GROMACS .gro file of C-alpha atoms in nm:
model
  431
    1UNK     CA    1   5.591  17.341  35.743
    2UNK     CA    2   5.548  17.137  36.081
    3UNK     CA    3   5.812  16.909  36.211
    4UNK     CA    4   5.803  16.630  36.462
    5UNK     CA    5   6.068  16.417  36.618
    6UNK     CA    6   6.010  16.070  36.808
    7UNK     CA    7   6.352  15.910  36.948
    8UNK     CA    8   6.405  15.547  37.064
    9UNK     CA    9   6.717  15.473  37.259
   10UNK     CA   10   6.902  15.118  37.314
   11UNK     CA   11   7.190  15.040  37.539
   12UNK     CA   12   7.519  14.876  37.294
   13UNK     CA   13   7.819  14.679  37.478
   14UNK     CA   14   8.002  15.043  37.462
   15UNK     CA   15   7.753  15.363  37.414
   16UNK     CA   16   7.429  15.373  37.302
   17UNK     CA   17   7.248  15.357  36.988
   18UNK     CA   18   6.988  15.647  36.928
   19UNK     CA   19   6.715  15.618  36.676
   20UNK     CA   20   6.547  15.921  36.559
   21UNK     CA   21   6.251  15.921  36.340
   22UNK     CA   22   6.170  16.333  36.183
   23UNK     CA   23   5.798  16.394  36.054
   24UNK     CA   24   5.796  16.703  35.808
   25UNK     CA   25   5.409  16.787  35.727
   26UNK     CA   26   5.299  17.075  35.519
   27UNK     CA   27   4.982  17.293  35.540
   28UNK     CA   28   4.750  17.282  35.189
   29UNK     CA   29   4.763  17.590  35.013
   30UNK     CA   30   4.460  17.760  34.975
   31UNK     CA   31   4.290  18.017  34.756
   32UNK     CA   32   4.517  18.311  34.651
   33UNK     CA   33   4.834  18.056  34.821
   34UNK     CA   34   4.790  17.775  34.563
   35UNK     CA   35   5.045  17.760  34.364
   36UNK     CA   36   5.023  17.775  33.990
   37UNK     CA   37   5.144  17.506  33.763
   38UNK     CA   38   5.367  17.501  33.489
   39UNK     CA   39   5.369  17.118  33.308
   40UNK     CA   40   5.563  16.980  32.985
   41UNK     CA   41   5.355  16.651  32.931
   42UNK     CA   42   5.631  16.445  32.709
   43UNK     CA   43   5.473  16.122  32.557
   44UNK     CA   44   5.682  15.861  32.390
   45UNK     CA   45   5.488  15.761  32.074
   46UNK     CA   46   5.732  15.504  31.906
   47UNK     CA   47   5.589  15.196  31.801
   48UNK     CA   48   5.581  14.996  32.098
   49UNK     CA   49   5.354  15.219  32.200
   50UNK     CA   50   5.108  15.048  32.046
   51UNK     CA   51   4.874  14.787  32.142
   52UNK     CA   52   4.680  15.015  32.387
   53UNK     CA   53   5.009  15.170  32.554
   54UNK     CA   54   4.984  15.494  32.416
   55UNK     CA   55   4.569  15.498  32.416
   56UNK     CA   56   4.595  15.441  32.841
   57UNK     CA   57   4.864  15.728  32.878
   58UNK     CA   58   4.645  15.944  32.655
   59UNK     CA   59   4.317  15.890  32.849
   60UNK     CA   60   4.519  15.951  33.158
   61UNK     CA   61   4.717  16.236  33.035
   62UNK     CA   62   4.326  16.374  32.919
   63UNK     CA   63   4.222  16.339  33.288
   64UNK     CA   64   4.508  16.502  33.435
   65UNK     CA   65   4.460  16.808  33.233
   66UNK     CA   66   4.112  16.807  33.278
   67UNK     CA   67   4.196  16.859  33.681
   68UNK     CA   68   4.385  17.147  33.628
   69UNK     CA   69   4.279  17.493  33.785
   70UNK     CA   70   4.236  17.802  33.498
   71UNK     CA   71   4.540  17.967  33.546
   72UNK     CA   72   4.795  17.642  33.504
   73UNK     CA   73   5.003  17.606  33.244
   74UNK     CA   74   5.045  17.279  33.028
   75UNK     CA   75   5.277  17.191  32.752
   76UNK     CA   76   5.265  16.835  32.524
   77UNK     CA   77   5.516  16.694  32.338
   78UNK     CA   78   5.550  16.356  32.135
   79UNK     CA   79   5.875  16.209  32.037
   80UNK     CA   80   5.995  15.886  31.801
   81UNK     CA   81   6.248  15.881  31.574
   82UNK     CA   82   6.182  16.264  31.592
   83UNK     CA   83   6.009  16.550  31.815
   84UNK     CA   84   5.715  16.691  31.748
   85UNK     CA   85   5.564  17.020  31.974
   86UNK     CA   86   5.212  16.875  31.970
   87UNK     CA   87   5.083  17.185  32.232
   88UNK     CA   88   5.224  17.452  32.310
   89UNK     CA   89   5.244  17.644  32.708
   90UNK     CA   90   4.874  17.777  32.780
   91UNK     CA   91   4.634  17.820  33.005
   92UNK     CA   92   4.304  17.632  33.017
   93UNK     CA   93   4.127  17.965  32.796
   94UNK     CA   94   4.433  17.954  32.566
   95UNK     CA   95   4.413  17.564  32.428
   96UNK     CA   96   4.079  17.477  32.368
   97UNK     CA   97   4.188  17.217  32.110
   98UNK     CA   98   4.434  17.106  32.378
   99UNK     CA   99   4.188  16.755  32.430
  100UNK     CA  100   4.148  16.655  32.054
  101UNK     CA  101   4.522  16.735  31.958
  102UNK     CA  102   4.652  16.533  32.219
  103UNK     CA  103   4.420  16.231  32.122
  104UNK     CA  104   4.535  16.235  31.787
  105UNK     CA  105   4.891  16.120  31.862
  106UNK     CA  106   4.946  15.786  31.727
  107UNK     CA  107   5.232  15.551  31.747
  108UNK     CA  108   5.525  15.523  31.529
  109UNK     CA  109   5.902  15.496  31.446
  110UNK     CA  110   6.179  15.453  31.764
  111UNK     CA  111   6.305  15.653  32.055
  112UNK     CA  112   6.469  15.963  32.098
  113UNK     CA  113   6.392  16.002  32.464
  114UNK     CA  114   6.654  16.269  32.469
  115UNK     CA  115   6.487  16.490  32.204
  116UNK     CA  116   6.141  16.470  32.414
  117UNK     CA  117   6.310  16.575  32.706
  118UNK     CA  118   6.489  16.830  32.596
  119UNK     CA  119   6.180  16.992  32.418
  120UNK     CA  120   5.995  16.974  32.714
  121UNK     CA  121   6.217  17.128  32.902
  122UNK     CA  122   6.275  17.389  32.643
  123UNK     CA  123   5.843  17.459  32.675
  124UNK     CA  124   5.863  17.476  33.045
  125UNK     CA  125   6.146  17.719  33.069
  126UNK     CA  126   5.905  17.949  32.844
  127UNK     CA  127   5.683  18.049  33.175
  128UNK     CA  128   5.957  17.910  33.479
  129UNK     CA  129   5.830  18.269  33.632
  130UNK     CA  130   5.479  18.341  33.598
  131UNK     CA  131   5.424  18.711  33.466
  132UNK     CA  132   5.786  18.796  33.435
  133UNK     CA  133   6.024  18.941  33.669
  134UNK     CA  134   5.926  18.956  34.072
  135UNK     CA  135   5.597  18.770  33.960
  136UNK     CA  136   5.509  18.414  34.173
  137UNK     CA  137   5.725  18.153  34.079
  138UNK     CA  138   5.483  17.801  34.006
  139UNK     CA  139   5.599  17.461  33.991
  140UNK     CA  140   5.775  17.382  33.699
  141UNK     CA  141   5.766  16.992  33.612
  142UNK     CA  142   5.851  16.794  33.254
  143UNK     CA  143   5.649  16.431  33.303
  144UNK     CA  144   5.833  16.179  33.091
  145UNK     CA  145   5.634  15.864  32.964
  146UNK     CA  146   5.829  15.603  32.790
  147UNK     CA  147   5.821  15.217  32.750
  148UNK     CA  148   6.100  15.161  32.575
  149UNK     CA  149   6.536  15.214  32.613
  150UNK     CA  150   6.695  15.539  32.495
  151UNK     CA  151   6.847  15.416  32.083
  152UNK     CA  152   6.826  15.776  31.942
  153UNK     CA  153   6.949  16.129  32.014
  154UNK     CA  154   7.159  16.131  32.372
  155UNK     CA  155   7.196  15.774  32.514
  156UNK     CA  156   7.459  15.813  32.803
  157UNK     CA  157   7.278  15.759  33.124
  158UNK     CA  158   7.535  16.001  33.312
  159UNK     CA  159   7.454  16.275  33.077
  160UNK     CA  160   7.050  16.249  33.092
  161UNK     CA  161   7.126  16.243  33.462
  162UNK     CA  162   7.347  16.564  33.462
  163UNK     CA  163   7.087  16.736  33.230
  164UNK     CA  164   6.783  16.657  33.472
  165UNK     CA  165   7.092  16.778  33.716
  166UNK     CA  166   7.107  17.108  33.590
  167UNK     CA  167   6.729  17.172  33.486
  168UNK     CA  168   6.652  17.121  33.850
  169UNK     CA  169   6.918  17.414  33.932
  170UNK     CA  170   6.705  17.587  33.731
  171UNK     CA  171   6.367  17.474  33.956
  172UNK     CA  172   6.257  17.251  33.708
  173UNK     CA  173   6.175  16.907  33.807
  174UNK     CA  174   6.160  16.561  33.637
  175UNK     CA  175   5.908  16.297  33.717
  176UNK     CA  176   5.943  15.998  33.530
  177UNK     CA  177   5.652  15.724  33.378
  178UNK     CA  178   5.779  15.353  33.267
  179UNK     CA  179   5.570  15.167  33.108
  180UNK     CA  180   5.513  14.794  33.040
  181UNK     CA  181   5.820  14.546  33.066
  182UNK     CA  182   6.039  14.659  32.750
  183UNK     CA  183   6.142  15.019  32.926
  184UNK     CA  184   6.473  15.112  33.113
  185UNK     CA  185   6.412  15.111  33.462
  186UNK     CA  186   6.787  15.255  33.588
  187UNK     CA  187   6.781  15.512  33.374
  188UNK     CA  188   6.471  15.650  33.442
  189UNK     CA  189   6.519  15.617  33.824
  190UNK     CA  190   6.833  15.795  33.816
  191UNK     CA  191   6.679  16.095  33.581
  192UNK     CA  192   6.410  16.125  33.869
  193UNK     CA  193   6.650  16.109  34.096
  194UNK     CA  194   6.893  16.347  33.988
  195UNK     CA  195   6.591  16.573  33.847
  196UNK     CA  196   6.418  16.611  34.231
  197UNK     CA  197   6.102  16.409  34.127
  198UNK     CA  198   5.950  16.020  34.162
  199UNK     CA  199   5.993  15.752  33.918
  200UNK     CA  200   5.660  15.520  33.872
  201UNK     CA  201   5.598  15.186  33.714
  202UNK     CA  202   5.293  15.116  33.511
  203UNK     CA  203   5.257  14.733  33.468
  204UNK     CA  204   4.891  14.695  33.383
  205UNK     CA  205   4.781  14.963  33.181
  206UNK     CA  206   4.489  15.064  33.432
  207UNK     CA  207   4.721  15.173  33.661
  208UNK     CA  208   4.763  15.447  33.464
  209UNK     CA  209   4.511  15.670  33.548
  210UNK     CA  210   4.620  15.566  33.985
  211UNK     CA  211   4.964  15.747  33.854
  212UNK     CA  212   4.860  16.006  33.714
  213UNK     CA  213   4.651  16.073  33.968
  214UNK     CA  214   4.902  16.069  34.244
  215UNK     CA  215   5.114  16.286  34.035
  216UNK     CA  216   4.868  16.579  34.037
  217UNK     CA  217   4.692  16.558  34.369
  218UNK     CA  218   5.063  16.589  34.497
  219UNK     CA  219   5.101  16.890  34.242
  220UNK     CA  220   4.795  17.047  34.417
  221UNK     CA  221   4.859  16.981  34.727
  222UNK     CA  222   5.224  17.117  34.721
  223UNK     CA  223   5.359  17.357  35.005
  224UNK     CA  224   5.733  17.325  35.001
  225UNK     CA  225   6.047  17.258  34.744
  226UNK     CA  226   6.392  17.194  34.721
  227UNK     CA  227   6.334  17.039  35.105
  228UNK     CA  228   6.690  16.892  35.291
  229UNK     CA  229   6.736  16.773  35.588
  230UNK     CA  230   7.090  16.800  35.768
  231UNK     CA  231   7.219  16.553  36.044
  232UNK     CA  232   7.511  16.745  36.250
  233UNK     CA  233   7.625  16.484  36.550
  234UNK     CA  234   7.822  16.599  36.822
  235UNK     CA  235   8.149  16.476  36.915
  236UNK     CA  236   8.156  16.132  36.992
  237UNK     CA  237   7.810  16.078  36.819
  238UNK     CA  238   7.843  15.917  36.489
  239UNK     CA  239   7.558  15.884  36.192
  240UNK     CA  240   7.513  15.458  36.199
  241UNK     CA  241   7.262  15.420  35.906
  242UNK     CA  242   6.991  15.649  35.736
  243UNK     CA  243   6.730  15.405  35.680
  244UNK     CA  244   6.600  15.612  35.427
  245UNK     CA  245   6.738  15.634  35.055
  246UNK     CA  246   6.730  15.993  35.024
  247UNK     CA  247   7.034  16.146  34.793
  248UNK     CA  248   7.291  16.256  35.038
  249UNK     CA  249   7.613  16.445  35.069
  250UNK     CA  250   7.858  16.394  35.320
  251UNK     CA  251   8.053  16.677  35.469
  252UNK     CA  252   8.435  16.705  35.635
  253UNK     CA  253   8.314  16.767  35.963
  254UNK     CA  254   8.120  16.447  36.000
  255UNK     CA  255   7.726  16.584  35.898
  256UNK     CA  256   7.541  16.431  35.647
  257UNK     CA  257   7.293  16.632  35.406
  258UNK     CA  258   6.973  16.446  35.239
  259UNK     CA  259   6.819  16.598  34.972
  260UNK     CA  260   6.436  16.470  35.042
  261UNK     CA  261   6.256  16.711  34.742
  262UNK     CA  262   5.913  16.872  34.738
  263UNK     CA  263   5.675  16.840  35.032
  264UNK     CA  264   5.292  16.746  34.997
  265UNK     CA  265   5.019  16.835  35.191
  266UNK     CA  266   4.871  16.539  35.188
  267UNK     CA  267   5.170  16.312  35.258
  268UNK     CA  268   5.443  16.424  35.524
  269UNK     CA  269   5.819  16.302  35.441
  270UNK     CA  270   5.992  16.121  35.710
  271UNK     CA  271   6.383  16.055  35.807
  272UNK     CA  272   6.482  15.761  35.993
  273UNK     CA  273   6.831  15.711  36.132
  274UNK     CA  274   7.053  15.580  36.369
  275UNK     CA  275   7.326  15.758  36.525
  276UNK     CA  276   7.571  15.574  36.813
  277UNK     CA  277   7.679  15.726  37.102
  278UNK     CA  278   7.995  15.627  37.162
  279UNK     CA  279   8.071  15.601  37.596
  280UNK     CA  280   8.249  15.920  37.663
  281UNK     CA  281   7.951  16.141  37.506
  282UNK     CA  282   7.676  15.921  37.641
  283UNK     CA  283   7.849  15.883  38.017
  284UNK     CA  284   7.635  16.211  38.071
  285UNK     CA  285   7.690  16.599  38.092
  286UNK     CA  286   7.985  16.700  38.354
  287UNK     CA  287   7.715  16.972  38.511
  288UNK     CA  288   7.490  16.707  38.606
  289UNK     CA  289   7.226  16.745  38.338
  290UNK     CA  290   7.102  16.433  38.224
  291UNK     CA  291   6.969  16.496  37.862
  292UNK     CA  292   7.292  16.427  37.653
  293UNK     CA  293   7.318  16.600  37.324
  294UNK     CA  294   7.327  16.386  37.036
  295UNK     CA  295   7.306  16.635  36.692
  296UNK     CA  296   7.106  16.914  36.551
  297UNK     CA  297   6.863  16.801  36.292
  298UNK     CA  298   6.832  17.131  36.025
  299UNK     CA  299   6.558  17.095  35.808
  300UNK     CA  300   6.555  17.310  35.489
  301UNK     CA  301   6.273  17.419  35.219
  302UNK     CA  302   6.126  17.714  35.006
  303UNK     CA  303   5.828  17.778  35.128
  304UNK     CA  304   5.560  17.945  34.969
  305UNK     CA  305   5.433  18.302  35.154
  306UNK     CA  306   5.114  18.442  35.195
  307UNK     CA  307   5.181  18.729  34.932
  308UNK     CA  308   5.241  18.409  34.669
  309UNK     CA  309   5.600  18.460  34.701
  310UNK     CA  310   5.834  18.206  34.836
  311UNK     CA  311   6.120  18.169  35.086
  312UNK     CA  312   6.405  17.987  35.202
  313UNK     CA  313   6.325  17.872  35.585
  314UNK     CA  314   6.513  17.671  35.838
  315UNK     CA  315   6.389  17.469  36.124
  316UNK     CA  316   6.673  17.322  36.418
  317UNK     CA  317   6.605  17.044  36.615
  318UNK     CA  318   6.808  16.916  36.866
  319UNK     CA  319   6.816  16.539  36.959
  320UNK     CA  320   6.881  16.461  37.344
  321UNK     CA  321   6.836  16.116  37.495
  322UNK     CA  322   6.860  16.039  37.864
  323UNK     CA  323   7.122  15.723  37.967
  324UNK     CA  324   6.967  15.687  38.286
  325UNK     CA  325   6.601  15.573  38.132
  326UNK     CA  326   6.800  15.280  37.965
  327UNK     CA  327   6.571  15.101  37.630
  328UNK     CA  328   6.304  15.343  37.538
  329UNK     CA  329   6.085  15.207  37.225
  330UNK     CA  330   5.782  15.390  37.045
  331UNK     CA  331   5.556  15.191  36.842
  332UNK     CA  332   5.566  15.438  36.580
  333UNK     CA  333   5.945  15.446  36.517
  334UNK     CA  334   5.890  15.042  36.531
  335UNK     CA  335   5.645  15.072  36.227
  336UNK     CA  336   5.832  15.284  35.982
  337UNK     CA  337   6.185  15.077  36.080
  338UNK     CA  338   5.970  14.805  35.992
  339UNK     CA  339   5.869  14.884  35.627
  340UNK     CA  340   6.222  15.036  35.558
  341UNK     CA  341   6.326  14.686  35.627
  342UNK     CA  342   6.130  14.534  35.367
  343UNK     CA  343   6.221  14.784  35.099
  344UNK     CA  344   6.544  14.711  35.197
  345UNK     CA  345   6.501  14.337  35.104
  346UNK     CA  346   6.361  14.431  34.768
  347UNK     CA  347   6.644  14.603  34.703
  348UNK     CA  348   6.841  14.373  34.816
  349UNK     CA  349   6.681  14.083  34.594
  350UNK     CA  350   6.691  14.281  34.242
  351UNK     CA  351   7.071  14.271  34.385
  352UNK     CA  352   7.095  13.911  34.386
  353UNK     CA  353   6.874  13.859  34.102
  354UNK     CA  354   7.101  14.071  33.886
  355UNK     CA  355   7.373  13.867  33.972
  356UNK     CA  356   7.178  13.510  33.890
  357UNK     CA  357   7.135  13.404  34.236
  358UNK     CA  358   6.735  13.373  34.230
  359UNK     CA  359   6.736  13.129  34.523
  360UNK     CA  360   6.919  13.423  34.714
  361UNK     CA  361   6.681  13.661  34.595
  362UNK     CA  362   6.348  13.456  34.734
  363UNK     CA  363   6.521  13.385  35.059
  364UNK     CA  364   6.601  13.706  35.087
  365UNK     CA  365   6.182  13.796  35.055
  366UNK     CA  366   6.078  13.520  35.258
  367UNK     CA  367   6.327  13.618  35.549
  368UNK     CA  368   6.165  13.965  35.486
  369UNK     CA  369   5.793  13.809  35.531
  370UNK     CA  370   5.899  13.638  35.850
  371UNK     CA  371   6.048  13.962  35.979
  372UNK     CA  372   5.739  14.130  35.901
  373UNK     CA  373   5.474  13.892  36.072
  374UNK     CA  374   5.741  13.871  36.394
  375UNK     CA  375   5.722  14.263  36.422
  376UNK     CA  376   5.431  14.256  36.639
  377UNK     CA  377   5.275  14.544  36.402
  378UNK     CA  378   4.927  14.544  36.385
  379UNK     CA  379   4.924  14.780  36.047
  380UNK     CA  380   4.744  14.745  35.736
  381UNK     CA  381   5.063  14.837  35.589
  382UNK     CA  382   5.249  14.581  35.732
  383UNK     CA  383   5.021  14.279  35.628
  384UNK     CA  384   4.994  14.436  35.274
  385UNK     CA  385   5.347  14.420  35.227
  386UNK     CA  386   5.348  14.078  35.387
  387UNK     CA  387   5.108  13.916  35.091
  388UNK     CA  388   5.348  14.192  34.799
  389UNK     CA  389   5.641  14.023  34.889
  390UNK     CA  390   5.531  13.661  34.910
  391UNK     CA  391   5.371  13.747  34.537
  392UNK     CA  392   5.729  13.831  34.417
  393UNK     CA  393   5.905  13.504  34.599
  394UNK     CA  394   5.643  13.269  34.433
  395UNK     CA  395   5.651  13.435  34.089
  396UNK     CA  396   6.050  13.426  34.139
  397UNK     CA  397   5.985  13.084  34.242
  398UNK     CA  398   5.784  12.964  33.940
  399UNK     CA  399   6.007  13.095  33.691
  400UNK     CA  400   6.319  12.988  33.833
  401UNK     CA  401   6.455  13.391  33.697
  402UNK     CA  402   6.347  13.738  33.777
  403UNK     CA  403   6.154  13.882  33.478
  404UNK     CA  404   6.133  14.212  33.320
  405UNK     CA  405   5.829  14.294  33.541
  406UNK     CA  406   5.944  14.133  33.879
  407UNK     CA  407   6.253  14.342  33.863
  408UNK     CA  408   6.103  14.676  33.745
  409UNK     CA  409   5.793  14.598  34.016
  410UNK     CA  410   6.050  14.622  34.384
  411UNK     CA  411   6.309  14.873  34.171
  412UNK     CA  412   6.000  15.106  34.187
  413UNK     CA  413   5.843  15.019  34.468
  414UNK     CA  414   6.192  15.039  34.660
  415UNK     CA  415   6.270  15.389  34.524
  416UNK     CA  416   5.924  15.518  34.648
  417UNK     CA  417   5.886  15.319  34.962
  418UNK     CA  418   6.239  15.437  35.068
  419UNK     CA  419   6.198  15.826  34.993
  420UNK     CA  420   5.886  15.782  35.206
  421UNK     CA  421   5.634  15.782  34.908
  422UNK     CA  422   5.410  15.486  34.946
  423UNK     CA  423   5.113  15.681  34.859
  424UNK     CA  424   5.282  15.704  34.482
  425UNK     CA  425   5.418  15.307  34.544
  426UNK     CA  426   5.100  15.145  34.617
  427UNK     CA  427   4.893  15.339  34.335
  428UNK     CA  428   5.053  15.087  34.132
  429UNK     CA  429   5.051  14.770  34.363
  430UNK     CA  430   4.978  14.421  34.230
  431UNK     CA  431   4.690  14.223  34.356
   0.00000   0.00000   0.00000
């Protein structure tokens, strides 16, 4: 686990405001260091499945397992009206009807999202330690698919969140799949959120394959869990915004926690925030130093050990920033702020489409757009958020409402944009 730590600094009327961007990059595990996996595939098969639904999450559910090394573990479950154990945990020698049973699930009856949970949770636990006690722990993961709303078995959103809650005490993590228009997008988000993994959105169905595939390079590629990231400011420093929309907790003594979740190799996790400086801390250091403290970044993770084990690890940072340089910018820091900003304005427009006010919600893109091409980013990011956003304001525009799709298209994007995911967002990006 490598960290890195750019800091922009801007002179207010009274203080200073200090922007600090933190890069957290992880090493690819290799040979005896990968990290086995431990998977509960759980595949809504009610009758909106149908009409190719359930045929695209198959074939891309068949490709996923087919990318899996020997020694991983994968479970499958189907759920309706009812739940149905369709594979039990094994390992690539131990299912060699794995393929043809999970091709023969067909759509019927309606949705007890609950019960599929549940069961794959229930399959995962089985093997949450690999060989028993003191063995190598793997990465234990339930993958929910649904396209549909919650109508049988446990309904209450706060509930599904607590259980996700309390399976991810237990190092078991919940990535969620929507699919199509009909599906609930809030409660899916919020069981990803509160369950340590990403929530996707799959609007065409050949996208399906893109999220699948994200999903498991990011499984391979893991080198760290459970990763947080704690903010402690100084006196007379105070946290301004976290640009990022990690989960947080706050504490009494004025730090700030984020929990930012597993780490992949192959795409680092960032943190950007603002912190002011309010005159008496930034007037300088009374032994004539001129760096002036401005917090301790911690950041947090298991990591996985040579040996296969794993262990907790902490990394401090300290932020400094010199008064005497005045306005220091870094093109980088400029970027990411950037992009957070227009995340910000989808979120910000689901807002104000919720509420009925779809002229709101298309200014509140366009102003975005302009933002974007006044930046002075040259970024292939930049412009391909410029030509997203517009596609949402004119779609907006033509309907004269925010549909199913528009609204479930920036909630997702938002969510995975914001927890520095856009690997994951733009798998599924409109053209």
């Amino acid at each position: 686990m490598k960290t890195s730590l750019l800091v922009e600094t801007h002179p207010l009327a009274a203080g200073h405001l200090v922007r600090a961007l933190l890069r957290i990059e992880g090493d690819a595990p290799e040979g005896d260091r990968r990290v086995p996996l431990n998977l509960a595939l759980v595949l809504d098969r009610s009758g909106s499945m149908g009409g190719g639904k359930l045929d695209a999450v198959k074939d891309a559910c068949r490709d996923l397992i087919r990318r899996l090394h020997p020694e991983d573990r994968v479970s499958v479950v189907a759920f309706d009206g009812q739940v149905a154990t369709v594979a039990n945990p094994g390992t690539a020698a131990e299912q060699r009807g794995l393929l043809d049973a999970l091709m023969g699930i067909e759509p019927r009856g309606s949705t007890n999202l609950s019960g599929g949970w549940l069961q794959g949770r229930a399959l995962v636990e089985e093997y949450r330690e690999f060989g028993g006690s003191g063995a190598t722990e793997g990465v234990n993961r339930i993958l929910l698919l649904t396209d549909g709303q919650a109508n049988r078995g446990i309904t209450d959103r706060s509930i599904l969140r607590k259980l996700c809650a309390q399976a991810l005490e237990s190092r078991v993590t919940t990535t969620t799949v929507g699919v199509g228009g009909g599906y609930d997008e809030e409660l899916l988000g919020q069981m990803a959120e509160a369950g340590g993994g990403s929530s996707y959105y799959i609007e065409r169905l050949d996208q399906a394959g893109g999220v699948f595939e994200d999903e498991v390079e990011g499984l391979l590629s893991l080198s760290a869990q459970n990763l947080t990231v704690s903010l402690r400011p100084r006196d007379a420093v105070e946290v301004a915004t976290v640009h990022h929309s990690y989960p947080s907790r706050a504490h009494d003594n004025g730090a700030l926690t984020l929990t930012v979740g597993d780490l992949y190799a192959r795409e680092p996790r960032e943190v950007l925030a603002d912190f002011v400086v309010l005159p008496e801390q930034g007037a300088g250091t009374s032994d004539g130093e001129t760096a002036v403290p401005v917090l301790e970044l911690v950041v947090e993770a298991d990591c996985w050990t040579e040996g296969g084990g794993m262990e907790r690890r902490k990394i401090f940072l300290p932020v400094t920033f010199e008064p005497a340089n005045g306005a220091v910018t870094h093109p980088e820091v400029h970027k990411v702020f950037t992009l957070l900003e227009a995340a910000r304005a989808r979120r910000e427009a689901v807002s104000r489409g919720d509420r009925g006010d779809i002229p709101g919600a298309v200014r509140e893109l366009r102003a975005s757009v302009r933002t974007l091409r006044e930046s002075g980013v040259d970024d292939e990011a930049v412009e391909s958020e410029v030509r997203d956003l517009l596609n949402v304001a004119e779609s907006m525009e033509a309907q004269q409402a925010m549909s199913s799709e528009d609204r479930k298209y920036m909630y997702s994007k938002e969510r995975l944009y914001s927890r520095s995911r856009r690997m994951g967002g733009d798998r599924t990006r409109r053209e």
